[in-house]
Amino acid sequence: MNDFSLVCRVLGSLFYRQPQDPLLEPLFALISQGKLEQHWPLEQGELLARLQQEYQPDALAADYSAMFVGDDCRVSPYGSDYEDGCPEVEVRAFLQQRGMPLGDAPTDHFGGLLLAASWLEDQAAEDEVAAQIALFNDYLLPWCGRFLGKVEAHASSGFYRTLAQLSREGLQAMWDELSEDTLRP
C-alpha cells in the first residue's frame, strides 16, 4: 500500500465506520499508543499527537452518533446533501464504471469516497490517476470543505475537530500530488 492509499484508507475508515466497529481496533490502538505517526507519510506530527491526546473511546461513540447517524444528525456525511455535491447515482455510476464492487449503502459518504480513492489507487489501472483526479475534482473536493467545517463546528470531542483538520491538510496534500502527476510527462 502506498502513501496515497494509506492516507485515504485511514481517514476514510475513521469517518466511514462508527468508533466501536471492531475493524477500527488496530487503527485506534496505533492512535492511542502514539504509533500512527511512524507510518504516516505526511508531516502532521502535531495533529497526530493531538489526535492521540483526544482519543477517548466512550466520547467518540457518542460524538460520532450525534454528528453522523440518523435523520437528525448534526453533520451529513453525504455529498448529495450539499449544494456543491453530486447526486449519489452519479457517484455510484462513476465507481461502477471503474469496476468497484458496491453494496446498497450510499456511495457519496465522505469516508466512503476516501476509501474509494484508496481502492482506485490499489487497483493500479492504466487510468488510475485520471480516475482519482475525477473522484477528487468532481465528487469530493467541491463539498468537503463545508463538510469538514461543520465537523469542526459541531464536534463535541477534540478528536473529531482534530480529525477534520488532519483531513483538510491531507486532502490538500493528496490533491497536490495528483495535480503534479498530471504535469509529469
PDB file of C-alpha atoms in Angstrom:
ATOM      1  CA  MET A   1       0.000   0.000   0.000  1.00  0.00           C
ATOM      2  CA  ASN A   2       1.488   3.345  -0.980  1.00  0.00           C
ATOM      3  CA  ASP A   3       1.285   6.661   0.891  1.00  0.00           C
ATOM      4  CA  PHE A   4      -1.753   7.981  -1.001  1.00  0.00           C
ATOM      5  CA  SER A   5      -3.712   4.804  -0.358  1.00  0.00           C
ATOM      6  CA  LEU A   6      -2.704   4.716   3.311  1.00  0.00           C
ATOM      7  CA  VAL A   7      -3.865   8.288   3.992  1.00  0.00           C
ATOM      8  CA  CYS A   8      -7.158   7.714   2.166  1.00  0.00           C
ATOM      9  CA  ARG A   9      -7.771   4.420   3.933  1.00  0.00           C
ATOM     10  CA  VAL A  10      -7.068   5.735   7.443  1.00  0.00           C
ATOM     11  CA  LEU A  11      -9.054   8.961   7.091  1.00  0.00           C
ATOM     12  CA  GLY A  12     -11.841   7.215   5.201  1.00  0.00           C
ATOM     13  CA  SER A  13     -12.168   4.477   7.810  1.00  0.00           C
ATOM     14  CA  LEU A  14     -12.319   6.954  10.706  1.00  0.00           C
ATOM     15  CA  PHE A  15     -15.182   8.831   9.061  1.00  0.00           C
ATOM     16  CA  TYR A  16     -16.985   5.857   7.496  1.00  0.00           C
ATOM     17  CA  ARG A  17     -17.059   3.441  10.424  1.00  0.00           C
ATOM     18  CA  GLN A  18     -18.509   4.002  13.873  1.00  0.00           C
ATOM     19  CA  PRO A  19     -15.749   4.121  16.511  1.00  0.00           C
ATOM     20  CA  GLN A  20     -16.935   0.918  18.191  1.00  0.00           C
ATOM     21  CA  ASP A  21     -16.549  -1.049  14.932  1.00  0.00           C
ATOM     22  CA  PRO A  22     -14.101  -3.928  15.642  1.00  0.00           C
ATOM     23  CA  LEU A  23     -12.362  -3.266  12.310  1.00  0.00           C
ATOM     24  CA  LEU A  24     -11.082   0.030  13.744  1.00  0.00           C
ATOM     25  CA  GLU A  25      -9.487  -1.538  16.838  1.00  0.00           C
ATOM     26  CA  PRO A  26      -5.984  -1.887  15.294  1.00  0.00           C
ATOM     27  CA  LEU A  27      -6.103   1.693  13.999  1.00  0.00           C
ATOM     28  CA  PHE A  28      -7.279   3.065  17.341  1.00  0.00           C
ATOM     29  CA  ALA A  29      -4.513   1.055  19.044  1.00  0.00           C
ATOM     30  CA  LEU A  30      -1.933   2.827  16.849  1.00  0.00           C
ATOM     31  CA  ILE A  31      -3.531   6.204  17.610  1.00  0.00           C
ATOM     32  CA  SER A  32      -3.819   5.647  21.374  1.00  0.00           C
ATOM     33  CA  GLN A  33      -0.213   4.402  21.614  1.00  0.00           C
ATOM     34  CA  GLY A  34       1.126   7.302  19.549  1.00  0.00           C
ATOM     35  CA  LYS A  35       2.404   4.945  16.861  1.00  0.00           C
ATOM     36  CA  LEU A  36       0.421   6.189  13.866  1.00  0.00           C
ATOM     37  CA  GLU A  37       2.993   8.900  13.160  1.00  0.00           C
ATOM     38  CA  GLN A  38       5.719   6.360  12.329  1.00  0.00           C
ATOM     39  CA  HIS A  39       3.505   5.046   9.490  1.00  0.00           C
ATOM     40  CA  TRP A  40       2.042   8.404   8.446  1.00  0.00           C
ATOM     41  CA  PRO A  41       3.587   9.775   5.234  1.00  0.00           C
ATOM     42  CA  LEU A  42       2.629  13.424   5.793  1.00  0.00           C
ATOM     43  CA  GLU A  43       4.308  15.939   8.079  1.00  0.00           C
ATOM     44  CA  GLN A  44       1.419  16.225  10.541  1.00  0.00           C
ATOM     45  CA  GLY A  45       3.065  15.191  13.804  1.00  0.00           C
ATOM     46  CA  GLU A  46       1.412  17.913  15.877  1.00  0.00           C
ATOM     47  CA  LEU A  47      -2.078  16.952  14.689  1.00  0.00           C
ATOM     48  CA  LEU A  48      -1.388  13.251  15.194  1.00  0.00           C
ATOM     49  CA  ALA A  49      -0.197  13.937  18.756  1.00  0.00           C
ATOM     50  CA  ARG A  50      -3.374  15.935  19.399  1.00  0.00           C
ATOM     51  CA  LEU A  51      -5.457  13.086  17.932  1.00  0.00           C
ATOM     52  CA  GLN A  52      -3.795  10.717  20.416  1.00  0.00           C
ATOM     53  CA  GLN A  53      -4.459  13.075  23.342  1.00  0.00           C
ATOM     54  CA  GLU A  54      -8.119  13.465  22.373  1.00  0.00           C
ATOM     55  CA  TYR A  55      -8.749   9.727  21.945  1.00  0.00           C
ATOM     56  CA  GLN A  56     -11.468   8.787  24.449  1.00  0.00           C
ATOM     57  CA  PRO A  57     -13.463   5.781  23.183  1.00  0.00           C
ATOM     58  CA  ASP A  58     -16.724   6.475  25.040  1.00  0.00           C
ATOM     59  CA  ALA A  59     -16.819  10.117  23.984  1.00  0.00           C
ATOM     60  CA  LEU A  60     -16.049   9.183  20.358  1.00  0.00           C
ATOM     61  CA  ALA A  61     -19.014   6.855  20.031  1.00  0.00           C
ATOM     62  CA  ALA A  62     -21.457   9.471  21.352  1.00  0.00           C
ATOM     63  CA  ASP A  63     -19.933  12.246  19.243  1.00  0.00           C
ATOM     64  CA  TYR A  64     -19.922  10.151  16.060  1.00  0.00           C
ATOM     65  CA  SER A  65     -23.578   9.179  16.531  1.00  0.00           C
ATOM     66  CA  ALA A  66     -24.703  12.736  17.229  1.00  0.00           C
ATOM     67  CA  MET A  67     -22.847  14.117  14.231  1.00  0.00           C
ATOM     68  CA  PHE A  68     -23.286  11.483  11.525  1.00  0.00           C
ATOM     69  CA  VAL A  69     -26.022   8.954  12.374  1.00  0.00           C
ATOM     70  CA  GLY A  70     -29.745   9.254  11.757  1.00  0.00           C
ATOM     71  CA  ASP A  71     -32.098  11.712  10.140  1.00  0.00           C
ATOM     72  CA  ASP A  72     -31.487  14.343  12.815  1.00  0.00           C
ATOM     73  CA  CYS A  73     -27.684  14.162  12.700  1.00  0.00           C
ATOM     74  CA  ARG A  74     -25.805  17.438  13.056  1.00  0.00           C
ATOM     75  CA  VAL A  75     -23.483  16.915  10.070  1.00  0.00           C
ATOM     76  CA  SER A  76     -24.471  14.969   6.985  1.00  0.00           C
ATOM     77  CA  PRO A  77     -21.564  12.881   5.683  1.00  0.00           C
ATOM     78  CA  TYR A  78     -23.236  12.582   2.241  1.00  0.00           C
ATOM     79  CA  GLY A  79     -22.159  14.781  -0.646  1.00  0.00           C
ATOM     80  CA  SER A  80     -25.633  14.798  -2.161  1.00  0.00           C
ATOM     81  CA  ASP A  81     -26.840  16.738   0.900  1.00  0.00           C
ATOM     82  CA  TYR A  82     -24.576  19.676  -0.004  1.00  0.00           C
ATOM     83  CA  GLU A  83     -25.357  22.147  -2.733  1.00  0.00           C
ATOM     84  CA  ASP A  84     -21.915  21.577  -4.314  1.00  0.00           C
ATOM     85  CA  GLY A  85     -22.169  17.775  -4.089  1.00  0.00           C
ATOM     86  CA  CYS A  86     -23.246  15.414  -6.855  1.00  0.00           C
ATOM     87  CA  PRO A  87     -26.267  13.147  -6.734  1.00  0.00           C
ATOM     88  CA  GLU A  88     -25.468   9.739  -5.273  1.00  0.00           C
ATOM     89  CA  VAL A  89     -26.451   7.984  -8.527  1.00  0.00           C
ATOM     90  CA  GLU A  90     -23.694   9.860 -10.381  1.00  0.00           C
ATOM     91  CA  VAL A  91     -21.107   8.806  -7.821  1.00  0.00           C
ATOM     92  CA  ARG A  92     -22.348   5.200  -7.993  1.00  0.00           C
ATOM     93  CA  ALA A  93     -22.175   5.191 -11.803  1.00  0.00           C
ATOM     94  CA  PHE A  94     -18.638   6.611 -11.728  1.00  0.00           C
ATOM     95  CA  LEU A  95     -17.420   3.930  -9.305  1.00  0.00           C
ATOM     96  CA  GLN A  96     -19.220   1.122 -11.150  1.00  0.00           C
ATOM     97  CA  GLN A  97     -17.591   2.190 -14.433  1.00  0.00           C
ATOM     98  CA  ARG A  98     -14.239   1.624 -12.739  1.00  0.00           C
ATOM     99  CA  GLY A  99     -15.234  -1.841 -11.536  1.00  0.00           C
ATOM    100  CA  MET A 100     -15.512  -1.059  -7.852  1.00  0.00           C
ATOM    101  CA  PRO A 101     -17.712  -3.607  -6.050  1.00  0.00           C
ATOM    102  CA  LEU A 102     -20.561  -1.728  -4.366  1.00  0.00           C
ATOM    103  CA  GLY A 103     -23.242  -2.721  -1.913  1.00  0.00           C
ATOM    104  CA  ASP A 104     -26.509  -0.994  -1.158  1.00  0.00           C
ATOM    105  CA  ALA A 105     -25.003   1.726   1.057  1.00  0.00           C
ATOM    106  CA  PRO A 106     -24.897   5.235  -0.433  1.00  0.00           C
ATOM    107  CA  THR A 107     -21.654   5.847  -2.312  1.00  0.00           C
ATOM    108  CA  ASP A 108     -21.380   9.589  -1.663  1.00  0.00           C
ATOM    109  CA  HIS A 109     -20.362   9.296   2.015  1.00  0.00           C
ATOM    110  CA  PHE A 110     -17.235  11.374   2.764  1.00  0.00           C
ATOM    111  CA  GLY A 111     -15.404   8.425   4.322  1.00  0.00           C
ATOM    112  CA  GLY A 112     -16.637   6.097   1.597  1.00  0.00           C
ATOM    113  CA  LEU A 113     -15.245   8.387  -1.087  1.00  0.00           C
ATOM    114  CA  LEU A 114     -11.835   8.364   0.586  1.00  0.00           C
ATOM    115  CA  LEU A 115     -11.987   4.570   0.769  1.00  0.00           C
ATOM    116  CA  ALA A 116     -12.926   4.544  -2.934  1.00  0.00           C
ATOM    117  CA  ALA A 117      -9.862   6.710  -3.695  1.00  0.00           C
ATOM    118  CA  SER A 118      -7.724   4.146  -1.860  1.00  0.00           C
ATOM    119  CA  TRP A 119      -9.350   1.333  -3.835  1.00  0.00           C
ATOM    120  CA  LEU A 120      -8.687   3.134  -7.138  1.00  0.00           C
ATOM    121  CA  GLU A 121      -5.049   3.611  -6.155  1.00  0.00           C
ATOM    122  CA  ASP A 122      -4.664  -0.035  -5.163  1.00  0.00           C
ATOM    123  CA  GLN A 123      -6.180  -1.264  -8.443  1.00  0.00           C
ATOM    124  CA  ALA A 124      -3.386   0.462 -10.411  1.00  0.00           C
ATOM    125  CA  ALA A 125      -5.393   0.651 -13.625  1.00  0.00           C
ATOM    126  CA  GLU A 126      -3.872   2.462 -16.569  1.00  0.00           C
ATOM    127  CA  ASP A 127      -6.074   5.489 -15.928  1.00  0.00           C
ATOM    128  CA  GLU A 128      -5.747   5.373 -12.129  1.00  0.00           C
ATOM    129  CA  VAL A 129      -4.539   8.972 -11.824  1.00  0.00           C
ATOM    130  CA  ALA A 130      -7.276  10.232 -14.146  1.00  0.00           C
ATOM    131  CA  ALA A 131      -9.887   8.321 -12.136  1.00  0.00           C
ATOM    132  CA  GLN A 132      -8.526   9.652  -8.835  1.00  0.00           C
ATOM    133  CA  ILE A 133      -8.460  13.201 -10.176  1.00  0.00           C
ATOM    134  CA  ALA A 134     -12.061  12.849 -11.336  1.00  0.00           C
ATOM    135  CA  LEU A 135     -13.090  11.420  -7.958  1.00  0.00           C
ATOM    136  CA  PHE A 136     -11.463  14.293  -6.083  1.00  0.00           C
ATOM    137  CA  ASN A 137     -12.369  17.050  -8.524  1.00  0.00           C
ATOM    138  CA  ASP A 138     -15.966  16.064  -9.262  1.00  0.00           C
ATOM    139  CA  TYR A 139     -17.209  14.144  -6.234  1.00  0.00           C
ATOM    140  CA  LEU A 140     -15.177  15.102  -3.152  1.00  0.00           C
ATOM    141  CA  LEU A 141     -13.445  18.493  -3.246  1.00  0.00           C
ATOM    142  CA  PRO A 142     -16.467  20.640  -4.204  1.00  0.00           C
ATOM    143  CA  TRP A 143     -18.180  19.980  -0.854  1.00  0.00           C
ATOM    144  CA  CYS A 144     -15.582  18.568   1.530  1.00  0.00           C
ATOM    145  CA  GLY A 145     -14.524  21.979   2.881  1.00  0.00           C
ATOM    146  CA  ARG A 146     -18.065  22.708   4.020  1.00  0.00           C
ATOM    147  CA  PHE A 147     -18.378  19.216   5.485  1.00  0.00           C
ATOM    148  CA  LEU A 148     -15.096  19.442   7.413  1.00  0.00           C
ATOM    149  CA  GLY A 149     -16.011  22.928   8.635  1.00  0.00           C
ATOM    150  CA  LYS A 150     -19.281  21.557  10.005  1.00  0.00           C
ATOM    151  CA  VAL A 151     -17.421  18.717  11.709  1.00  0.00           C
ATOM    152  CA  GLU A 152     -15.114  21.246  13.373  1.00  0.00           C
ATOM    153  CA  ALA A 153     -18.092  23.369  14.448  1.00  0.00           C
ATOM    154  CA  HIS A 154     -20.320  20.555  15.721  1.00  0.00           C
ATOM    155  CA  ALA A 155     -17.887  18.040  17.223  1.00  0.00           C
ATOM    156  CA  SER A 156     -18.116  17.843  20.983  1.00  0.00           C
ATOM    157  CA  SER A 157     -14.824  15.949  21.174  1.00  0.00           C
ATOM    158  CA  GLY A 158     -11.451  17.328  20.230  1.00  0.00           C
ATOM    159  CA  PHE A 159     -10.788  14.078  18.383  1.00  0.00           C
ATOM    160  CA  TYR A 160     -13.173  14.850  15.526  1.00  0.00           C
ATOM    161  CA  ARG A 161     -12.138  18.520  15.350  1.00  0.00           C
ATOM    162  CA  THR A 162      -8.539  17.364  15.014  1.00  0.00           C
ATOM    163  CA  LEU A 163      -9.519  14.661  12.518  1.00  0.00           C
ATOM    164  CA  ALA A 164     -11.201  17.330  10.390  1.00  0.00           C
ATOM    165  CA  GLN A 165      -8.021  19.435  10.398  1.00  0.00           C
ATOM    166  CA  LEU A 166      -5.878  16.378   9.645  1.00  0.00           C
ATOM    167  CA  SER A 167      -8.231  15.522   6.764  1.00  0.00           C
ATOM    168  CA  ARG A 168      -8.240  19.053   5.361  1.00  0.00           C
ATOM    169  CA  GLU A 169      -4.430  19.110   5.222  1.00  0.00           C
ATOM    170  CA  GLY A 170      -4.248  15.513   3.976  1.00  0.00           C
ATOM    171  CA  LEU A 171      -6.717  16.155   1.158  1.00  0.00           C
ATOM    172  CA  GLN A 172      -4.737  19.206   0.071  1.00  0.00           C
ATOM    173  CA  ALA A 173      -1.500  17.208   0.037  1.00  0.00           C
ATOM    174  CA  MET A 174      -3.105  14.388  -1.952  1.00  0.00           C
ATOM    175  CA  TRP A 175      -4.668  16.833  -4.417  1.00  0.00           C
ATOM    176  CA  ASP A 176      -1.270  18.491  -4.879  1.00  0.00           C
ATOM    177  CA  GLU A 177       0.278  15.078  -5.551  1.00  0.00           C
ATOM    178  CA  LEU A 178      -2.428  14.183  -8.070  1.00  0.00           C
ATOM    179  CA  SER A 179      -2.048  17.544  -9.788  1.00  0.00           C
ATOM    180  CA  GLU A 180       1.717  17.054 -10.050  1.00  0.00           C
ATOM    181  CA  ASP A 181       1.191  13.577 -11.558  1.00  0.00           C
ATOM    182  CA  THR A 182      -0.775  15.091 -14.414  1.00  0.00           C
ATOM    183  CA  LEU A 183       2.027  17.568 -15.169  1.00  0.00           C
ATOM    184  CA  ARG A 184       4.713  14.869 -15.467  1.00  0.00           C
ATOM    185  CA  PRO A 185       5.452  13.600 -18.993  1.00  0.00           C
TER     186      PRO A 185
END
